Tab-separated table of C-alpha atoms in Angstrom:
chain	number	residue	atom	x	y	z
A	1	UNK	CA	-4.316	35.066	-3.340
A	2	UNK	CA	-2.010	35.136	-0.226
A	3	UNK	CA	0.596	32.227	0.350
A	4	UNK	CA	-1.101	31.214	3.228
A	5	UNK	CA	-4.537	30.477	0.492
A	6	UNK	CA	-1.992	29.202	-1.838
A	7	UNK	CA	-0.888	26.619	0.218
A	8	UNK	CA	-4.289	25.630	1.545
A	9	UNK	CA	-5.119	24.920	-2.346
A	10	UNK	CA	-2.304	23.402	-3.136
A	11	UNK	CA	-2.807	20.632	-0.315
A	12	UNK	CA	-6.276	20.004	-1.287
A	13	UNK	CA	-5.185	19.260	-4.928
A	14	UNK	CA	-2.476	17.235	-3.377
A	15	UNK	CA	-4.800	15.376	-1.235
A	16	UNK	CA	-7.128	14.358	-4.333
A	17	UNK	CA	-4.139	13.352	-6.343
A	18	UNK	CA	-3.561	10.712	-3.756
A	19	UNK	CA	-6.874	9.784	-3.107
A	20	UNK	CA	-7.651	8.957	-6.861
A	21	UNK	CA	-4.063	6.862	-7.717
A	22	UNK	CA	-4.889	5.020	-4.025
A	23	UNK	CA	-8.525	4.383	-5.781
A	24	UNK	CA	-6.934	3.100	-8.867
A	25	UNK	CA	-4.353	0.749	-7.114
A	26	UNK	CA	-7.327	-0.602	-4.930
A	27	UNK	CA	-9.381	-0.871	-8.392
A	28	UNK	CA	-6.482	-3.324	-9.418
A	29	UNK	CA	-6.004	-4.925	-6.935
A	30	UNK	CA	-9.926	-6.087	-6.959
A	31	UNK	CA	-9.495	-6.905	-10.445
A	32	UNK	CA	-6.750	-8.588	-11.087
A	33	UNK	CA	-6.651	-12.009	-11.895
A	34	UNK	CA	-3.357	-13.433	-9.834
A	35	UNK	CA	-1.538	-12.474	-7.057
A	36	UNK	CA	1.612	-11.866	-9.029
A	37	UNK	CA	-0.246	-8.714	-10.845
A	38	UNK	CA	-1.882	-7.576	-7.983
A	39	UNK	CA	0.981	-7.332	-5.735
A	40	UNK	CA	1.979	-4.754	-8.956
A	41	UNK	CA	-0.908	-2.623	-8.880
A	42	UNK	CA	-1.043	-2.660	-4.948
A	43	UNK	CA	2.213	-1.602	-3.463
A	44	UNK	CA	3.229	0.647	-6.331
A	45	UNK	CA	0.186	2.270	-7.083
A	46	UNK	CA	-0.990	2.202	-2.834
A	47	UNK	CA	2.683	3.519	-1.970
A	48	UNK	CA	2.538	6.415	-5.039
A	49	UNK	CA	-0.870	7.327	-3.372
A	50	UNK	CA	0.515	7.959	0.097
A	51	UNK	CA	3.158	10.285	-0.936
A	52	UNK	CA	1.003	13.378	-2.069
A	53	UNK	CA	-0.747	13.088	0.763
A	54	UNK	CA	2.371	13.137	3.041
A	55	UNK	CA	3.387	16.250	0.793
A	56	UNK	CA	0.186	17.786	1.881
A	57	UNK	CA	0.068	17.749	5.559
A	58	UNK	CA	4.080	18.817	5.377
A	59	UNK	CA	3.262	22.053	3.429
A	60	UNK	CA	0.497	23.059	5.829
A	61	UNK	CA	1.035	22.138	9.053
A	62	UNK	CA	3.685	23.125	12.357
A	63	UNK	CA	7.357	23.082	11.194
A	64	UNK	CA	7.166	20.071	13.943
A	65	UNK	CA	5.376	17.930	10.525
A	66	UNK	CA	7.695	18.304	7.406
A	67	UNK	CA	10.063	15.813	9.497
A	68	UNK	CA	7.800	13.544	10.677
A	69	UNK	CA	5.696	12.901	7.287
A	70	UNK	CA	9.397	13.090	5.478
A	71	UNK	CA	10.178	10.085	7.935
A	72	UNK	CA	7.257	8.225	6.756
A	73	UNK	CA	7.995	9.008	2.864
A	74	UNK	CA	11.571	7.948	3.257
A	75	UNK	CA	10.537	4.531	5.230
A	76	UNK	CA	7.793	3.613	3.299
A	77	UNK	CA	10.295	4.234	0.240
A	78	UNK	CA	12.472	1.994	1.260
A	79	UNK	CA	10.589	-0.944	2.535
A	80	UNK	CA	7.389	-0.931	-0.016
A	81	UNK	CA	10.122	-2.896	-2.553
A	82	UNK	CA	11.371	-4.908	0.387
A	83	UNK	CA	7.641	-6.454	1.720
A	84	UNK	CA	6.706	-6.633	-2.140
A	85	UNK	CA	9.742	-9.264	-2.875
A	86	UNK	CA	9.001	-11.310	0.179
A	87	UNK	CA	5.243	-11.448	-0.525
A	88	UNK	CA	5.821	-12.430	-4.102
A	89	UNK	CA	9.042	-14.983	-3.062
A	90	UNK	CA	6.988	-16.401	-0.568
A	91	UNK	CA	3.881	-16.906	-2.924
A	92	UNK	CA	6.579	-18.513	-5.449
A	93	UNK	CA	7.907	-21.134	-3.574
A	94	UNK	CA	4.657	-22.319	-1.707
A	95	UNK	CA	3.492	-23.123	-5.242
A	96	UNK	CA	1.437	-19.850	-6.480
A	97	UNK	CA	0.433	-20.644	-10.104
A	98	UNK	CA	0.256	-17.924	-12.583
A	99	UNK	CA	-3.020	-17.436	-13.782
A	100	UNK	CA	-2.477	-14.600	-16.410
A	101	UNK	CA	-2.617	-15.643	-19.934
A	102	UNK	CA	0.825	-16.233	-22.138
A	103	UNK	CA	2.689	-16.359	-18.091
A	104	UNK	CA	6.208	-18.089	-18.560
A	105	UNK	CA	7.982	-19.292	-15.514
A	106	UNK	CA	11.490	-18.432	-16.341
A	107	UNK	CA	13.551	-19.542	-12.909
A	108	UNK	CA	12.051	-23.461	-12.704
A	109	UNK	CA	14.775	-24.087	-10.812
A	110	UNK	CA	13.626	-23.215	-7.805
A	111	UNK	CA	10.417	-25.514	-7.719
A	112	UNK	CA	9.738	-28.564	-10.311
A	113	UNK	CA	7.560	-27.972	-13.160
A	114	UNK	CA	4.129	-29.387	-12.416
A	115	UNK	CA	1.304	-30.644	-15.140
A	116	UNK	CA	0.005	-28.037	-17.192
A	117	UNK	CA	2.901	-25.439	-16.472
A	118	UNK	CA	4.220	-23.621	-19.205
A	119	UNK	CA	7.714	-24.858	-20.412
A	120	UNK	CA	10.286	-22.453	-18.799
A	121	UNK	CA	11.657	-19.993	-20.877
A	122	UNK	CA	15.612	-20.103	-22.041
A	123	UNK	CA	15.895	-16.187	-20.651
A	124	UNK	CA	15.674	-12.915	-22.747
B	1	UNK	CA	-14.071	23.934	0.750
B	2	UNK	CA	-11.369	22.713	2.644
B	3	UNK	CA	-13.991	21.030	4.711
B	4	UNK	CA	-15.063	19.382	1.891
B	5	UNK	CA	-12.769	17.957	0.539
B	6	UNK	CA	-11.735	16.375	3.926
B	7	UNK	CA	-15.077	15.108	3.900
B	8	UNK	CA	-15.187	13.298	0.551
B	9	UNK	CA	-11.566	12.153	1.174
B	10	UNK	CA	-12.105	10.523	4.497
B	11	UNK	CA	-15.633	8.863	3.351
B	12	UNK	CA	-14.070	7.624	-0.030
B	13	UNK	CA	-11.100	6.642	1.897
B	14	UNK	CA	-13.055	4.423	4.291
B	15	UNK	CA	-14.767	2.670	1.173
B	16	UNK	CA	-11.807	1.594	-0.087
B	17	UNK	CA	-11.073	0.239	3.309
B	18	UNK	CA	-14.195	-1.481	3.073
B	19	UNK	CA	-13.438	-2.834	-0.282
B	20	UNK	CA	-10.077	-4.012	1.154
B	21	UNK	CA	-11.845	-5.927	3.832
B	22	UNK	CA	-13.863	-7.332	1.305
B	23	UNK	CA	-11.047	-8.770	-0.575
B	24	UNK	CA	-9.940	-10.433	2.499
B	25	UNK	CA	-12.706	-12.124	3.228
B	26	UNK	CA	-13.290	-13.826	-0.319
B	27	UNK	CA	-9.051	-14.250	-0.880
B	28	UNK	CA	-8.254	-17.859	-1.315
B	29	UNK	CA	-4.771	-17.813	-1.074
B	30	UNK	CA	-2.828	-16.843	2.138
B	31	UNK	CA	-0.498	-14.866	0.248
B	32	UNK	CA	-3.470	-12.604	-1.051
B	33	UNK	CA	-4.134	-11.595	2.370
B	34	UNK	CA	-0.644	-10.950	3.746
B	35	UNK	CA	-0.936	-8.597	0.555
B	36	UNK	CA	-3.915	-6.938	1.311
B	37	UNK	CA	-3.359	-6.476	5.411
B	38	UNK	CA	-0.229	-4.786	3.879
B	39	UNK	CA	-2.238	-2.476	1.532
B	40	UNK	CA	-4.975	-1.916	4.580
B	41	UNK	CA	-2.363	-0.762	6.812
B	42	UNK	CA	-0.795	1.712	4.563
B	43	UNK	CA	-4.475	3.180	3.789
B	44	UNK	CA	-4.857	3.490	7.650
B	45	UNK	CA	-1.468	5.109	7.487
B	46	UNK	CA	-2.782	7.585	4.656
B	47	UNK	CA	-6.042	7.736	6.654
B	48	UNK	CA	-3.926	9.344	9.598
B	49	UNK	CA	-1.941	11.820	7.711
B	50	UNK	CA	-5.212	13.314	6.015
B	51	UNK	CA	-6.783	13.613	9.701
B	52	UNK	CA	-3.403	15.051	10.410
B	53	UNK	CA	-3.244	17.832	7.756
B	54	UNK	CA	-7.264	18.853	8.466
B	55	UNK	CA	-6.892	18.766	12.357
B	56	UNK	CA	-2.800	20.808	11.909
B	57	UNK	CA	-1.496	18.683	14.869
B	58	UNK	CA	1.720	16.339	14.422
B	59	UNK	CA	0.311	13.567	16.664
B	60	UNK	CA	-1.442	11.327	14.105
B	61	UNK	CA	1.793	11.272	12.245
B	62	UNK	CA	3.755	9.631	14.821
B	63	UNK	CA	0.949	7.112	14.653
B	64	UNK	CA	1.318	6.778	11.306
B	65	UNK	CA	5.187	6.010	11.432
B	66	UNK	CA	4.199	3.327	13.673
B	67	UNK	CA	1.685	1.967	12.061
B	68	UNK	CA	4.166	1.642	8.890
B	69	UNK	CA	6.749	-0.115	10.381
B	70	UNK	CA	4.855	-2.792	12.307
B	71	UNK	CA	2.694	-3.311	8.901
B	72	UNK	CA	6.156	-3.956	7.090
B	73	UNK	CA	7.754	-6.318	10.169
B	74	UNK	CA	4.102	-8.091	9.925
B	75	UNK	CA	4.075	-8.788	6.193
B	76	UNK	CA	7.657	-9.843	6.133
B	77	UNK	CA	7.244	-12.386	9.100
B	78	UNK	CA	3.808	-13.585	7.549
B	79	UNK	CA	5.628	-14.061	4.446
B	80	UNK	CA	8.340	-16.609	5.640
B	81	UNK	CA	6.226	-18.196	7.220
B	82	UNK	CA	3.945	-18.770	4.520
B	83	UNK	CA	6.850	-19.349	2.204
B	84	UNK	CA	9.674	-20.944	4.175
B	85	UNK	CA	8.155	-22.244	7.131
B	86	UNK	CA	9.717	-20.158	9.930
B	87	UNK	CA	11.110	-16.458	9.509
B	88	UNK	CA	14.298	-17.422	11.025
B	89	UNK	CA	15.400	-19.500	8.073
């Protein structure tokens, strides 16, 4: 098999890789009961998914690619972690609940305990 | 084979689009759907670079680059204003 086949395979396997962990991050995100959890499964799993794909078009394409779809990886590195902590600080302090069974709010001191809350835990 | 696996990727990629719409539309909370624009935008972005690798031209990718920073200016204004009340805060 030439290099030239080689590569074409390899990007296809690539390419399926990242389609099937994007599946299962959407798959959690569906099913997942709170928005705490779900923000888990959707920007790690949804960011993890990009990346093979990425890898794919930069082994195949123009030498004008592996730049551009490196630019993208190293971005969407960087700022997946960033949007993830505002979307989950924002959530907290508008008054999300946690919905998961056994959930502990551990930093009450940002918002006052309401009824029903679980008491907040002394820290690990 | 090539062309069918862009095939099935781009159809199965466009369901889970779909299913991400879907989630939109039945999300109660606002911060659900700042999360799932998010996660729609970076499928679109994915969506690009597969079109990119099975058409060889560097184009889509600039689009893509775009596309990922706006999504990540969008969600992190959306977010202070959900959470704060204005993004300058």
């Amino acid at each position: 098999m030439s290099e030239a086949e080689l590569r074409l395979w390899l990007a296809d396997a690539l390419v399926v890789a990242g389609v099937a962990i994007m599946t299962v991050g959407v798959y959690g995100m569906w099913w997942m009961p709170d928005l705490y959890t779900r923000l888990h499964a959707a920007s790690k799993a949804v960011f993890l998914g990009v990346i093979p794909m990425l890898l794919a078009t930069a082994l195949v394409g123009d030498p004008e690619v592996g730049p551009r779809a490196l630019l993208i990886a190293a971005f969407l590195l960087l700022t997946t972690p960033v949007s993830a902590h505002a979307i989950a600080r924002a959530a907290y302090l508008a008054g999300e609940r946690m919905e998961t069974p056994g959930a502990i709010d551990e930093s009450g001191h940002l918002r006052p305990a309401r009824d029903g809350d679980e008491p907040a835990g002394e820290g690990l | 084979m090539q062309q069918f696996v862009f095939y099935a990727a781009t159809v199965w990629m466009t369901v889970l689009l779909g299913v991400c719409i879907a989630q939109l539309l039945v999300a109660r909370s606002p911060a659900t759907r700042i999360l799932v624009l998010d996660t729609l935008t970076l499928i679109l972005v994915a969506l690009l670079a597969l079109y990119s690798l099975f058409t060889r031209s560097y184009y889509y990718l600039d689009a893509a680059l775009i596309l990922a920073l706006l999504s990540f200016v969008a969600t992190l204004t959306a977010a202070r204003y959900y959470g704060e009340g204005s993004p300058f805060a």
